[in-house]
Tab-separated table of C-alpha atoms in Angstrom:
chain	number	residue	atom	x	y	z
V	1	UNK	CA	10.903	-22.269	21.271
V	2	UNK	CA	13.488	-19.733	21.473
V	3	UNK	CA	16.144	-18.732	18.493
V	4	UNK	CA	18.641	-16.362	18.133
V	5	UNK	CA	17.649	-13.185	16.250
V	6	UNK	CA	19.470	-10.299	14.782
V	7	UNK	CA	20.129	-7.829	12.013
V	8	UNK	CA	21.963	-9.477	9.212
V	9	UNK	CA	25.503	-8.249	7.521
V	10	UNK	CA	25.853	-7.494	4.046
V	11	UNK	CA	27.289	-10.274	3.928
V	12	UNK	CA	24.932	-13.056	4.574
V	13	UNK	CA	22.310	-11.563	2.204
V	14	UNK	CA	22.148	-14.565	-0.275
V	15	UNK	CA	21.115	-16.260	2.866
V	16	UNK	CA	18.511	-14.114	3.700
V	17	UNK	CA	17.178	-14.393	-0.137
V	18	UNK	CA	17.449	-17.965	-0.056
V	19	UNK	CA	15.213	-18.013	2.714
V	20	UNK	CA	12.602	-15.610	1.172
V	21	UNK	CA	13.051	-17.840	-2.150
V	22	UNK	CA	12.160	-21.076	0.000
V	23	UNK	CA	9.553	-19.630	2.107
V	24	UNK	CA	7.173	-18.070	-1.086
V	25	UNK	CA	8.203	-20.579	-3.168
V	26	UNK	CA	9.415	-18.346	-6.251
V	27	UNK	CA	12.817	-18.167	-7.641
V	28	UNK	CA	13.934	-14.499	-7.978
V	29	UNK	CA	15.854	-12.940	-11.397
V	30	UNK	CA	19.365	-11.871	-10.369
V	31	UNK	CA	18.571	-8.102	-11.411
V	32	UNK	CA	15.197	-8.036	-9.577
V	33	UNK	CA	17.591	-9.540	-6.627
V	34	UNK	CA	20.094	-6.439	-6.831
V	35	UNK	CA	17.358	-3.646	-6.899
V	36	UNK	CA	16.169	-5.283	-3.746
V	37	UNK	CA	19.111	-5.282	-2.225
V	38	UNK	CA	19.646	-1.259	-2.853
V	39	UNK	CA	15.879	-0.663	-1.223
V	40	UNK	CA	16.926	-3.139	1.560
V	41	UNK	CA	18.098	-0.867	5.050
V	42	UNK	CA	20.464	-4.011	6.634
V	43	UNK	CA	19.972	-2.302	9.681
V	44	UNK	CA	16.387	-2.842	9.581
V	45	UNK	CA	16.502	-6.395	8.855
V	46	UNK	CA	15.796	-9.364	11.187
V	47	UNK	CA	16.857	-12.935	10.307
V	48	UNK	CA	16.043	-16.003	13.059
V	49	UNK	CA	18.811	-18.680	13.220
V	50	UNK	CA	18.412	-22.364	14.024
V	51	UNK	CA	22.181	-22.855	14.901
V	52	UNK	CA	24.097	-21.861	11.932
V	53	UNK	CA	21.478	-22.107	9.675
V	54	UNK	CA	19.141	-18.765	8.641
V	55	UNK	CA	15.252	-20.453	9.109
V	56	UNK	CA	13.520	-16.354	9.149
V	57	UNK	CA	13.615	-13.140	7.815
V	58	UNK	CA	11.968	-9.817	7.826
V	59	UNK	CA	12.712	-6.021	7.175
V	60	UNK	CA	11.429	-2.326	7.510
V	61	UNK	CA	11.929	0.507	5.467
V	62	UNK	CA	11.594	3.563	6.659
V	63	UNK	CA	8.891	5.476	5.350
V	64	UNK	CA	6.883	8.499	5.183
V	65	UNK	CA	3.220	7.933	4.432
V	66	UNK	CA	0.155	10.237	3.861
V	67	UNK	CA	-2.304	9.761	6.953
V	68	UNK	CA	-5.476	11.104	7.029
V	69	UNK	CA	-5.159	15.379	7.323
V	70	UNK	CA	-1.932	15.272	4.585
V	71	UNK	CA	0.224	14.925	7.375
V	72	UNK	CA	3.589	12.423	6.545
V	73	UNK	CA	4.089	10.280	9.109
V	74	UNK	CA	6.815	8.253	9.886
V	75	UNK	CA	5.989	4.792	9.467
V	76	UNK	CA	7.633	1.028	9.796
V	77	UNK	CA	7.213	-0.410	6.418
V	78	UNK	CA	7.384	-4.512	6.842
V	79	UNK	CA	8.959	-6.338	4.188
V	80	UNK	CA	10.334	-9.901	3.630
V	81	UNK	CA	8.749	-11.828	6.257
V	82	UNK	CA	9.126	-15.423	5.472
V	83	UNK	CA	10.125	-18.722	7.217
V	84	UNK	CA	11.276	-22.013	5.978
V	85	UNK	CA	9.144	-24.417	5.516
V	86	UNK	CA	10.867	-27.193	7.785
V	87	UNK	CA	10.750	-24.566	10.707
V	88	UNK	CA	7.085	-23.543	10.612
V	89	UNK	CA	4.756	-23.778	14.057
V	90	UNK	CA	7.772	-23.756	15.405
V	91	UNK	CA	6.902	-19.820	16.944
V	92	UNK	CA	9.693	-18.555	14.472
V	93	UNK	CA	7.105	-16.181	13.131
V	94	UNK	CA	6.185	-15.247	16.269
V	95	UNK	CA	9.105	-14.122	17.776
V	96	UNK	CA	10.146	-12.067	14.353
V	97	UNK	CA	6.756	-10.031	14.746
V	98	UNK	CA	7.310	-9.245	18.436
V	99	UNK	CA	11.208	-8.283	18.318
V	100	UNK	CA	10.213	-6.386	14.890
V	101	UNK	CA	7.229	-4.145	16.561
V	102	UNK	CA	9.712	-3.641	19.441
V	103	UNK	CA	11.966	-2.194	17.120
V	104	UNK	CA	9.968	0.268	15.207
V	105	UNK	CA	8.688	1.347	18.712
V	106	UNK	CA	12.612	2.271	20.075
V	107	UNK	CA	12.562	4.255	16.297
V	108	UNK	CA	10.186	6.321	17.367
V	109	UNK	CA	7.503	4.958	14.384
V	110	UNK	CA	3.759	4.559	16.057
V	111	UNK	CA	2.614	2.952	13.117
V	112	UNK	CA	3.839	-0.403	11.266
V	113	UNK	CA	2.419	-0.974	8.129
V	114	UNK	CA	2.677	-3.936	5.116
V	115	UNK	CA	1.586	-5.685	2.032
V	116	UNK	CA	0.176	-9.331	3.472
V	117	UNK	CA	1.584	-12.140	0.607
V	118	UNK	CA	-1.137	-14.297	3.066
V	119	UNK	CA	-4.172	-12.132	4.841
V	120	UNK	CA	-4.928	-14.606	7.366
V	121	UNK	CA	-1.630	-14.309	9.064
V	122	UNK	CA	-1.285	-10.648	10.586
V	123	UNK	CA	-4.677	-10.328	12.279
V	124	UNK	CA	-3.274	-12.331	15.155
V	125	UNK	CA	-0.447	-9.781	15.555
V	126	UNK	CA	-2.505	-6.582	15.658
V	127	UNK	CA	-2.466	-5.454	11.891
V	128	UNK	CA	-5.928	-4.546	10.271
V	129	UNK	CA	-6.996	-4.763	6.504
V	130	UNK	CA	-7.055	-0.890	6.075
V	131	UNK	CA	-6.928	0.073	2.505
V	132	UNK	CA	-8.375	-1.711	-0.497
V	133	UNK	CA	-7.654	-1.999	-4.001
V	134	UNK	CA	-9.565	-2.980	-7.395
V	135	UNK	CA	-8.262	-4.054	-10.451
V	136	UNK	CA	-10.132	-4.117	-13.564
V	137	UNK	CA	-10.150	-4.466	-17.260
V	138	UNK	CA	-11.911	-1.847	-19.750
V	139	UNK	CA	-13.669	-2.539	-23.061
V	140	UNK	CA	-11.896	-0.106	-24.565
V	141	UNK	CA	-14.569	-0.169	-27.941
V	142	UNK	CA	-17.251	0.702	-25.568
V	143	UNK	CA	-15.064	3.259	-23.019
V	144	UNK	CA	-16.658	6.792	-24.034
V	145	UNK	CA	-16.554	9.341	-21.178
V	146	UNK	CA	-19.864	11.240	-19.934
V	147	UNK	CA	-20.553	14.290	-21.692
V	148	UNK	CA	-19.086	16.653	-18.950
V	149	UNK	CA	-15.529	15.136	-18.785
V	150	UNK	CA	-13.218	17.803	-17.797
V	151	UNK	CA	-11.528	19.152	-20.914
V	152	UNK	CA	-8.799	21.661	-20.991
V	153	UNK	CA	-7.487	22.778	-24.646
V	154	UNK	CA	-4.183	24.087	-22.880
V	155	UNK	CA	-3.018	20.492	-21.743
V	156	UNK	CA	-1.041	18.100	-24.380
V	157	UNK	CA	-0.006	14.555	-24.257
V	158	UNK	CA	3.787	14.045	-24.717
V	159	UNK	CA	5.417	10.436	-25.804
V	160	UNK	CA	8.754	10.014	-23.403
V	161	UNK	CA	10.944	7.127	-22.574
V	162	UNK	CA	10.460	6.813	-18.945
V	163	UNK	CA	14.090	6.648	-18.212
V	164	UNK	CA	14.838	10.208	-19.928
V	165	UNK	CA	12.016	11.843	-17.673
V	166	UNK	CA	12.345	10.311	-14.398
V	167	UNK	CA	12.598	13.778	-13.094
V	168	UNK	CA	9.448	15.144	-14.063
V	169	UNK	CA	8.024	11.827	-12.894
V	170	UNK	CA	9.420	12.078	-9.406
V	171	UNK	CA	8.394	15.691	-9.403
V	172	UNK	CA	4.869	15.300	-10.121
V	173	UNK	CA	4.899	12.240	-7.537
V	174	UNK	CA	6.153	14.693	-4.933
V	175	UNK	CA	3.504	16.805	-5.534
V	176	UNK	CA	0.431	14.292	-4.895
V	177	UNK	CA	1.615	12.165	-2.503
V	178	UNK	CA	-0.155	13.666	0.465
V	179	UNK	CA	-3.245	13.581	-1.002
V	180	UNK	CA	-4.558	10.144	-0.229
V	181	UNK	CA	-4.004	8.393	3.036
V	182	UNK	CA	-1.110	5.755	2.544
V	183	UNK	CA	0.751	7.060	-0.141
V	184	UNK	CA	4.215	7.102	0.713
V	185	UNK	CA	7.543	9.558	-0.581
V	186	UNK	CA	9.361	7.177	-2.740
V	187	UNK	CA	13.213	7.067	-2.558
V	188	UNK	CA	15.391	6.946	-5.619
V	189	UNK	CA	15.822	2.911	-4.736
V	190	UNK	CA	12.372	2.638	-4.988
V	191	UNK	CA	11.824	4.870	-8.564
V	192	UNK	CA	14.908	2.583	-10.110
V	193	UNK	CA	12.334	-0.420	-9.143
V	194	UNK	CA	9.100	1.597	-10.878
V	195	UNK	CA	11.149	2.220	-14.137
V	196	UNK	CA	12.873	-1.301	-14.363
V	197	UNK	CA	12.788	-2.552	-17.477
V	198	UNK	CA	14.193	-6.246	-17.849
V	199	UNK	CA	12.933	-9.079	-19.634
V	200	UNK	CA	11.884	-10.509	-16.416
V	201	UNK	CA	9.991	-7.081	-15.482
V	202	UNK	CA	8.126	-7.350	-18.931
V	203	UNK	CA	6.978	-10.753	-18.807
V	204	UNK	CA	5.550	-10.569	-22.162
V	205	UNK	CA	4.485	-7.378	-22.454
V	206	UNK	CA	6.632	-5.049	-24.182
V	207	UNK	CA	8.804	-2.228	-22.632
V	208	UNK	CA	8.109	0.152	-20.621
V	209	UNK	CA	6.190	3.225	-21.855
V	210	UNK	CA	5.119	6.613	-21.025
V	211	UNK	CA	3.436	9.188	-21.534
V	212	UNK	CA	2.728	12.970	-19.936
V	213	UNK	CA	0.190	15.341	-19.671
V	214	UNK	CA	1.722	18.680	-20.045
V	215	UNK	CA	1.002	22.507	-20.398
V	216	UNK	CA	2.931	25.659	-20.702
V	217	UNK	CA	3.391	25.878	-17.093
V	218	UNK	CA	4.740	22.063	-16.936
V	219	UNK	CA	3.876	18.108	-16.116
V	220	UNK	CA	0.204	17.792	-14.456
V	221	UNK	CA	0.050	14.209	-14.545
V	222	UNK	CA	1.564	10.608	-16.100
V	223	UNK	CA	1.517	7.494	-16.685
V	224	UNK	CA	3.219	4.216	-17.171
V	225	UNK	CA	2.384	1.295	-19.409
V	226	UNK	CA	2.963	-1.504	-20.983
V	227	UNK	CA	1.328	-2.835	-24.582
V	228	UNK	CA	0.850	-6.914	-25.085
V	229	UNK	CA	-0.225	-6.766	-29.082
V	230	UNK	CA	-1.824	-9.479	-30.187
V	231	UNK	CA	-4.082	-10.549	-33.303
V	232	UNK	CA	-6.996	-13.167	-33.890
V	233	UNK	CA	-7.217	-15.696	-36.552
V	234	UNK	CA	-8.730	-13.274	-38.736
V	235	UNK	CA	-6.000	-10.666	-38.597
V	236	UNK	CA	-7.690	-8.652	-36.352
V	237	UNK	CA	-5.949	-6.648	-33.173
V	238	UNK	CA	-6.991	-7.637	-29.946
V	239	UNK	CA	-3.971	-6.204	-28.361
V	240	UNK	CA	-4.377	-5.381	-24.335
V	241	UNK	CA	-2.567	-1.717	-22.661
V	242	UNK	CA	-1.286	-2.368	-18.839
V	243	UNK	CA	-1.748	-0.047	-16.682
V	244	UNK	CA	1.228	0.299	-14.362
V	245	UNK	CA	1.148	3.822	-12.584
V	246	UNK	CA	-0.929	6.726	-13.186
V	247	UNK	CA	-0.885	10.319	-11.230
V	248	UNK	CA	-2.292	13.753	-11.964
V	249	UNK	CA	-2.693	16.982	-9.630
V	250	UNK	CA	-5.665	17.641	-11.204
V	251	UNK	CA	-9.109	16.159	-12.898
V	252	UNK	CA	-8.596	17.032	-16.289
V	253	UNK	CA	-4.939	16.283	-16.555
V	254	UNK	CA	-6.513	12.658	-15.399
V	255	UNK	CA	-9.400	12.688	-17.314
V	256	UNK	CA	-6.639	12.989	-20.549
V	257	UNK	CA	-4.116	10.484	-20.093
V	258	UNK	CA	-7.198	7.797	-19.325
V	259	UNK	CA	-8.481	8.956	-22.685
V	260	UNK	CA	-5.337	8.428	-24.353
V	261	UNK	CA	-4.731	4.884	-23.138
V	262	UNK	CA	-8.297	4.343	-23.723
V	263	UNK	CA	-7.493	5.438	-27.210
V	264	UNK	CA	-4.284	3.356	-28.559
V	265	UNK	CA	-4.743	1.856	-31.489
V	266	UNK	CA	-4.246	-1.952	-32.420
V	267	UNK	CA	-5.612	-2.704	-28.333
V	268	UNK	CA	-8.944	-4.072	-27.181
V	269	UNK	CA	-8.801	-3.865	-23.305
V	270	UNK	CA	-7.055	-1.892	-20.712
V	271	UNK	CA	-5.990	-3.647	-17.385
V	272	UNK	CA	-4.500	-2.638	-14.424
V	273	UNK	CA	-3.642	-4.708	-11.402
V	274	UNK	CA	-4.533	-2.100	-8.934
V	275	UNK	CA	-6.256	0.991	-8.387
V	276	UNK	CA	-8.013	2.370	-5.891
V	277	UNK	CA	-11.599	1.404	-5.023
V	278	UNK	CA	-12.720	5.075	-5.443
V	279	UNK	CA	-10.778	5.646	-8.684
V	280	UNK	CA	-12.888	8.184	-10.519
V	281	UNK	CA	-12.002	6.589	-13.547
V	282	UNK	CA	-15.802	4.731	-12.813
V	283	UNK	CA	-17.365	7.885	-12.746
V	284	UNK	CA	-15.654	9.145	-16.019
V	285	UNK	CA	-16.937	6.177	-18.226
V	286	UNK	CA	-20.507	6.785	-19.844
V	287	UNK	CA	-21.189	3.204	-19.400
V	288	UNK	CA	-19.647	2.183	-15.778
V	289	UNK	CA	-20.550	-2.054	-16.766
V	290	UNK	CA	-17.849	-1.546	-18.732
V	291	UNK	CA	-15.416	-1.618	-15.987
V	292	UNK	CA	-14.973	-5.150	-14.875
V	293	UNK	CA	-13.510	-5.071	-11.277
V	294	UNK	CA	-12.218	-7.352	-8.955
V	295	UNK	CA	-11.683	-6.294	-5.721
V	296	UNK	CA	-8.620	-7.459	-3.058
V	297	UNK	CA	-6.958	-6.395	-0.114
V	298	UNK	CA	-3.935	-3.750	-0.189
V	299	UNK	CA	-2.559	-2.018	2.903
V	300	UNK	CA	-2.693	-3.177	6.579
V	301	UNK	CA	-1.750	-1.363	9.441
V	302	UNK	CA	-0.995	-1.782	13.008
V	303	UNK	CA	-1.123	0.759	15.628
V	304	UNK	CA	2.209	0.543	17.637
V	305	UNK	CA	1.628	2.906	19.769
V	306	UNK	CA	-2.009	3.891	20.218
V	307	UNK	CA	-1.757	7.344	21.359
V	308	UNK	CA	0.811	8.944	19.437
V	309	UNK	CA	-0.768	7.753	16.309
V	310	UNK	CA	-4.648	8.416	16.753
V	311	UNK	CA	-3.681	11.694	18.135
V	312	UNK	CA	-1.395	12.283	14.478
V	313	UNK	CA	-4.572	11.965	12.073
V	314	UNK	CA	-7.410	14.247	11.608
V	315	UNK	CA	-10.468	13.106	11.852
V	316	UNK	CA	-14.153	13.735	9.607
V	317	UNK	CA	-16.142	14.841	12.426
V	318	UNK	CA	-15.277	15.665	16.203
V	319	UNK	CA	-15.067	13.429	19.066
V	320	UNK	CA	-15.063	12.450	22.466
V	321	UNK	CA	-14.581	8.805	23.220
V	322	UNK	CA	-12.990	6.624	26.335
V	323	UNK	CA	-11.888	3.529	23.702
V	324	UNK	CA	-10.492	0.472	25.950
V	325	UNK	CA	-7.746	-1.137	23.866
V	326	UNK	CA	-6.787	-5.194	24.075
V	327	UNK	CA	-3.605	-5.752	22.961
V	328	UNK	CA	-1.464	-8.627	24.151
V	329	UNK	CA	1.490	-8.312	21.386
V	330	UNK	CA	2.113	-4.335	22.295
V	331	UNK	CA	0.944	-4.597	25.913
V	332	UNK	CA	1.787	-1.112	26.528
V	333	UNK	CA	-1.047	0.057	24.224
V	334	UNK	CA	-3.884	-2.623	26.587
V	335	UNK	CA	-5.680	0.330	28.498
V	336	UNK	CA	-8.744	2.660	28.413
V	337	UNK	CA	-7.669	5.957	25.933
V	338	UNK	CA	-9.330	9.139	25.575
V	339	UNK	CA	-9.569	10.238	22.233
V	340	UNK	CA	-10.841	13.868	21.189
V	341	UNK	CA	-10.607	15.950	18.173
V	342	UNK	CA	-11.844	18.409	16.238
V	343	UNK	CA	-10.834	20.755	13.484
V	344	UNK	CA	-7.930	22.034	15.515
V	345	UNK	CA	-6.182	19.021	16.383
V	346	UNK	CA	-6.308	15.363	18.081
V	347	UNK	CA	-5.462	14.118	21.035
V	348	UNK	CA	-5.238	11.010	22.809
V	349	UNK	CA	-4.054	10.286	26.440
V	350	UNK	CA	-4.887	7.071	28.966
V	351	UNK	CA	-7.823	7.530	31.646
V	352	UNK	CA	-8.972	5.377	34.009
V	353	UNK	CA	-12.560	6.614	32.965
V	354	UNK	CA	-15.317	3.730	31.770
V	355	UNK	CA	-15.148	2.978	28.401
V	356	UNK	CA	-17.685	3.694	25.576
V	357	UNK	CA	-16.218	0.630	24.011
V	358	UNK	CA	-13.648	-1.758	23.812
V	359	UNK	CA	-12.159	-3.250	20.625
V	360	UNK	CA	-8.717	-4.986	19.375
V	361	UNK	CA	-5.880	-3.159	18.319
V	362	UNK	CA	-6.317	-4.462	14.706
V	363	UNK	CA	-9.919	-2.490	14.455
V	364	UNK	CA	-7.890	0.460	15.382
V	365	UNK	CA	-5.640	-0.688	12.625
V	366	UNK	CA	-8.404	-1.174	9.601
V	367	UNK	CA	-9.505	2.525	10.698
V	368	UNK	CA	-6.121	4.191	10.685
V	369	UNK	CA	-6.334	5.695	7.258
V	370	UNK	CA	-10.007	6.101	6.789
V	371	UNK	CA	-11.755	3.023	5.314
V	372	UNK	CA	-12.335	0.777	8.434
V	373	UNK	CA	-14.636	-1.902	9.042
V	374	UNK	CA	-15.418	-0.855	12.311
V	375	UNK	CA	-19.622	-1.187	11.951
V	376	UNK	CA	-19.125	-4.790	10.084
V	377	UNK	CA	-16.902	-5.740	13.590
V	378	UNK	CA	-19.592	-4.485	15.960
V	379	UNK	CA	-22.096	-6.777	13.832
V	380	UNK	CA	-20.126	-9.573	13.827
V	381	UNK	CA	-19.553	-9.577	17.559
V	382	UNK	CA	-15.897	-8.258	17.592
V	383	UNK	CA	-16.095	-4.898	19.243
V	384	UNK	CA	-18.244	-4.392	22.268
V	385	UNK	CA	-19.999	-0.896	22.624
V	386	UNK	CA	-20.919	-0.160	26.162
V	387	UNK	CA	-22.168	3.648	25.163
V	388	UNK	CA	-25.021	3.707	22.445
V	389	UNK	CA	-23.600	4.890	19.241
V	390	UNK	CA	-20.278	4.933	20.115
V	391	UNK	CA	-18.704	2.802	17.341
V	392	UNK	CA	-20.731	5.152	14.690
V	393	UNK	CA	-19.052	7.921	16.307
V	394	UNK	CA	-15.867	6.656	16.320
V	395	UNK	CA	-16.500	5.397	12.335
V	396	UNK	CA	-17.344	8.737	11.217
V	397	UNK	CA	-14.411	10.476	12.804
V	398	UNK	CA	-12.445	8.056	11.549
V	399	UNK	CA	-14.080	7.623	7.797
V	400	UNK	CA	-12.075	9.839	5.269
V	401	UNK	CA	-12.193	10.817	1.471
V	402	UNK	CA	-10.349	9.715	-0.544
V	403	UNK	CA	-10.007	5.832	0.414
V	404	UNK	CA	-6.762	5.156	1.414
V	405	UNK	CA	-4.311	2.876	-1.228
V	406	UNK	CA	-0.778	2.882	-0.992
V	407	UNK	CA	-0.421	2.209	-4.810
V	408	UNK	CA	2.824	0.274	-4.803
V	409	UNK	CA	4.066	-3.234	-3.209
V	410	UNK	CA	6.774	-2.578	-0.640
């Protein structure tokens, strides 16, 4: 079936959270509501109508993420995709993701990216798991660091409301962002959702805290916190520290604020919900058991248009592949692409040469930022490799250090 489709007004956005309400099955606080609202671009929105009634939404922001080389890219960041329940397999979805890729194509964006509230849904549409994330919980009685932690006498810790230095915090952001493939420049909308500070953003856990690490010469790194006390029968404390947001430009200004959370008194554990799966925090700790993880899904990205963005990245090692591309969402990516780099540059332009190996737009995806799962796809029969060696090649170009992780829902 066919439904009408367009951006929505101002005006009809109770509508359009009603929907997203209905369709994840949560109810919203009013002043998580209004902060969403002031991140939302309405020009970026879709919403699918059944007659007068709203049955589908979605959004982009506009972003600038960290690809692979430092580069910031312009990328389509999805957002609010959701569809009544009375109206699904009804191809409302389907439409949404079609128009939407359209879209970000006509803005010029050759990459789409987004947090999946579902990961079996956006395979089908091209997307490709392409970063990771762990999160974990610390003994803290048994967190010492190795002997040769990075120590620097200069560098202090200072105690700050986060409110009072959201300057220094957007600073220091600034600073790092291009380091690791899918980080993305945060927009003041986007810091007033980092530092909110409602009962509803606390959910039991205290305020907001932070704290920096600090020199003569400034803010090298910070983090954000909250601290859920608690006590056993005894009288004991077996409070827990939650990790929220942590950032340093450099080892030892990291190395300091983990030993300072590590360190609060009247806690027991430190958790955080995610971190990257190469956070060196599990090469700090003396005793790496003590770093329980569990390990999910964070970024996925799709390739909107193929050439544009592989030729954007830089690649690990140099290359000279024919890579035939299916894609029947994006049809003008389904072709045979040439893709060569080295140190200098990338580039990537459509051949009619034989290919050294054909795979899905969504492999191209999962590689995008340089933690693909391109070898695991050849094994399981997903990728064909007509040149010996070919998808190694690719996956090395491709690989990158660090992993990619976006660090924040969107």
């Amino acid at each position: 079936m066919s439904f009408p489709i367009r951006p929505i007004a101002e005006s009809e956005w109770t509508a359009y959270v009603n929907v997203m309400n209905e369709g994840f099955g949560w109810t919203a606080p009013p002043g998580m509501i209004e902060r969403f609202k002031a991140e939302t671009e309405f020009d970026r929105t879709l919403a699918v109508f059944d007659g007068e009634v709203m049955v589908g939404t979605t959004g982009v922001f506009s972003l600038s993420m960290a690809v692979p080389g430092g580069r910031l890219l312009p990328v389509g960041g999805v957002t609010s995709v959701s569809v009544l329940p009375s109206h699904r397999r009804r191809g409302v979805l389907s439409q949404m993701m079609r128009r939407q890729l359209a879209d970000i194509r006509e803005r010029g964006e050759s990459v789409a990216a987004l947090y999946a509230s579902e990961s079996g849904i956006y395979g089908r549409f091209g997307y490709g798991r392409a970063a990771s994330q762990l999160s974990f919980r610390i003994n803290k009685r048994a967190a010492a660091f190795v002997a040769d932690a990075p120590v620097d006498p200069s560098l202090r810790i200072r105690v700050a409301p986060p409110a009072e230095v959201r300057a220094e915090l957007e600073a220091l952001f600034a600073s790092v962002v291009t380091a690791r493939p899918g980080r993305y420049e945060r927009h003041a909308a986007f810091w007033a959702g980092n530092l909110a500070d409602d009962e509803a953003d606390q959910r039991g856990m205290g305020a907001l805290r932070c704290v920096l690490a600090e020199d003569d010469g400034g803010v090298r790194g910070y983090a954000l916190f909250r601290i859920k006390t608690s006590w056993d029968e005894t009288g004991l404390p077996e409070g827990e520290v939650h990790l929220y947001d942590l950032e340093a430009s450099d080892p030892t200004a990291y190395a300091l604020l983990w030993r300072h959370l590590l360190d609060r008194d009247l806690a027991t554990t430190l958790r955080t919900g995610s971190r990257p799966v190469d956070d060196p925090i599990q090469a700090l700790l003396a005793d790496s058991r003590q770093l329980r993880a569990t390990w999910g899904d964070e970024l996925w990205v799709r390739l909107v248009e193929v050439d544009r963005a592989l030729a954007a990245r830089a690649y690990a090692a140099p290359l000279d592949l024919v890579i035939e591309v299916d894609d029947d969402v994006c049809p003008w990516n389904a072709g045979r692409w040439r893709l060569t780099a080295d140190p200098s540059g990338a580039e990537c332009k459509q051949v009619e040469d034989e290919p050294d190996l054909t795979v899905p737009v969504a492999a191209l995806g999962s590689a995008y930022l340089g933690d693909g799962q391109l070898g695991p796809m050849l094994g399981a029969g997903l990728l064909r490799e007509h040149t010996p060696g070919a998808v190694r090649g690719l996956a090395t170009a491709m690989s990158w250090s660090p992993k990619p992780w976006a660090g924040r829902t969107f």
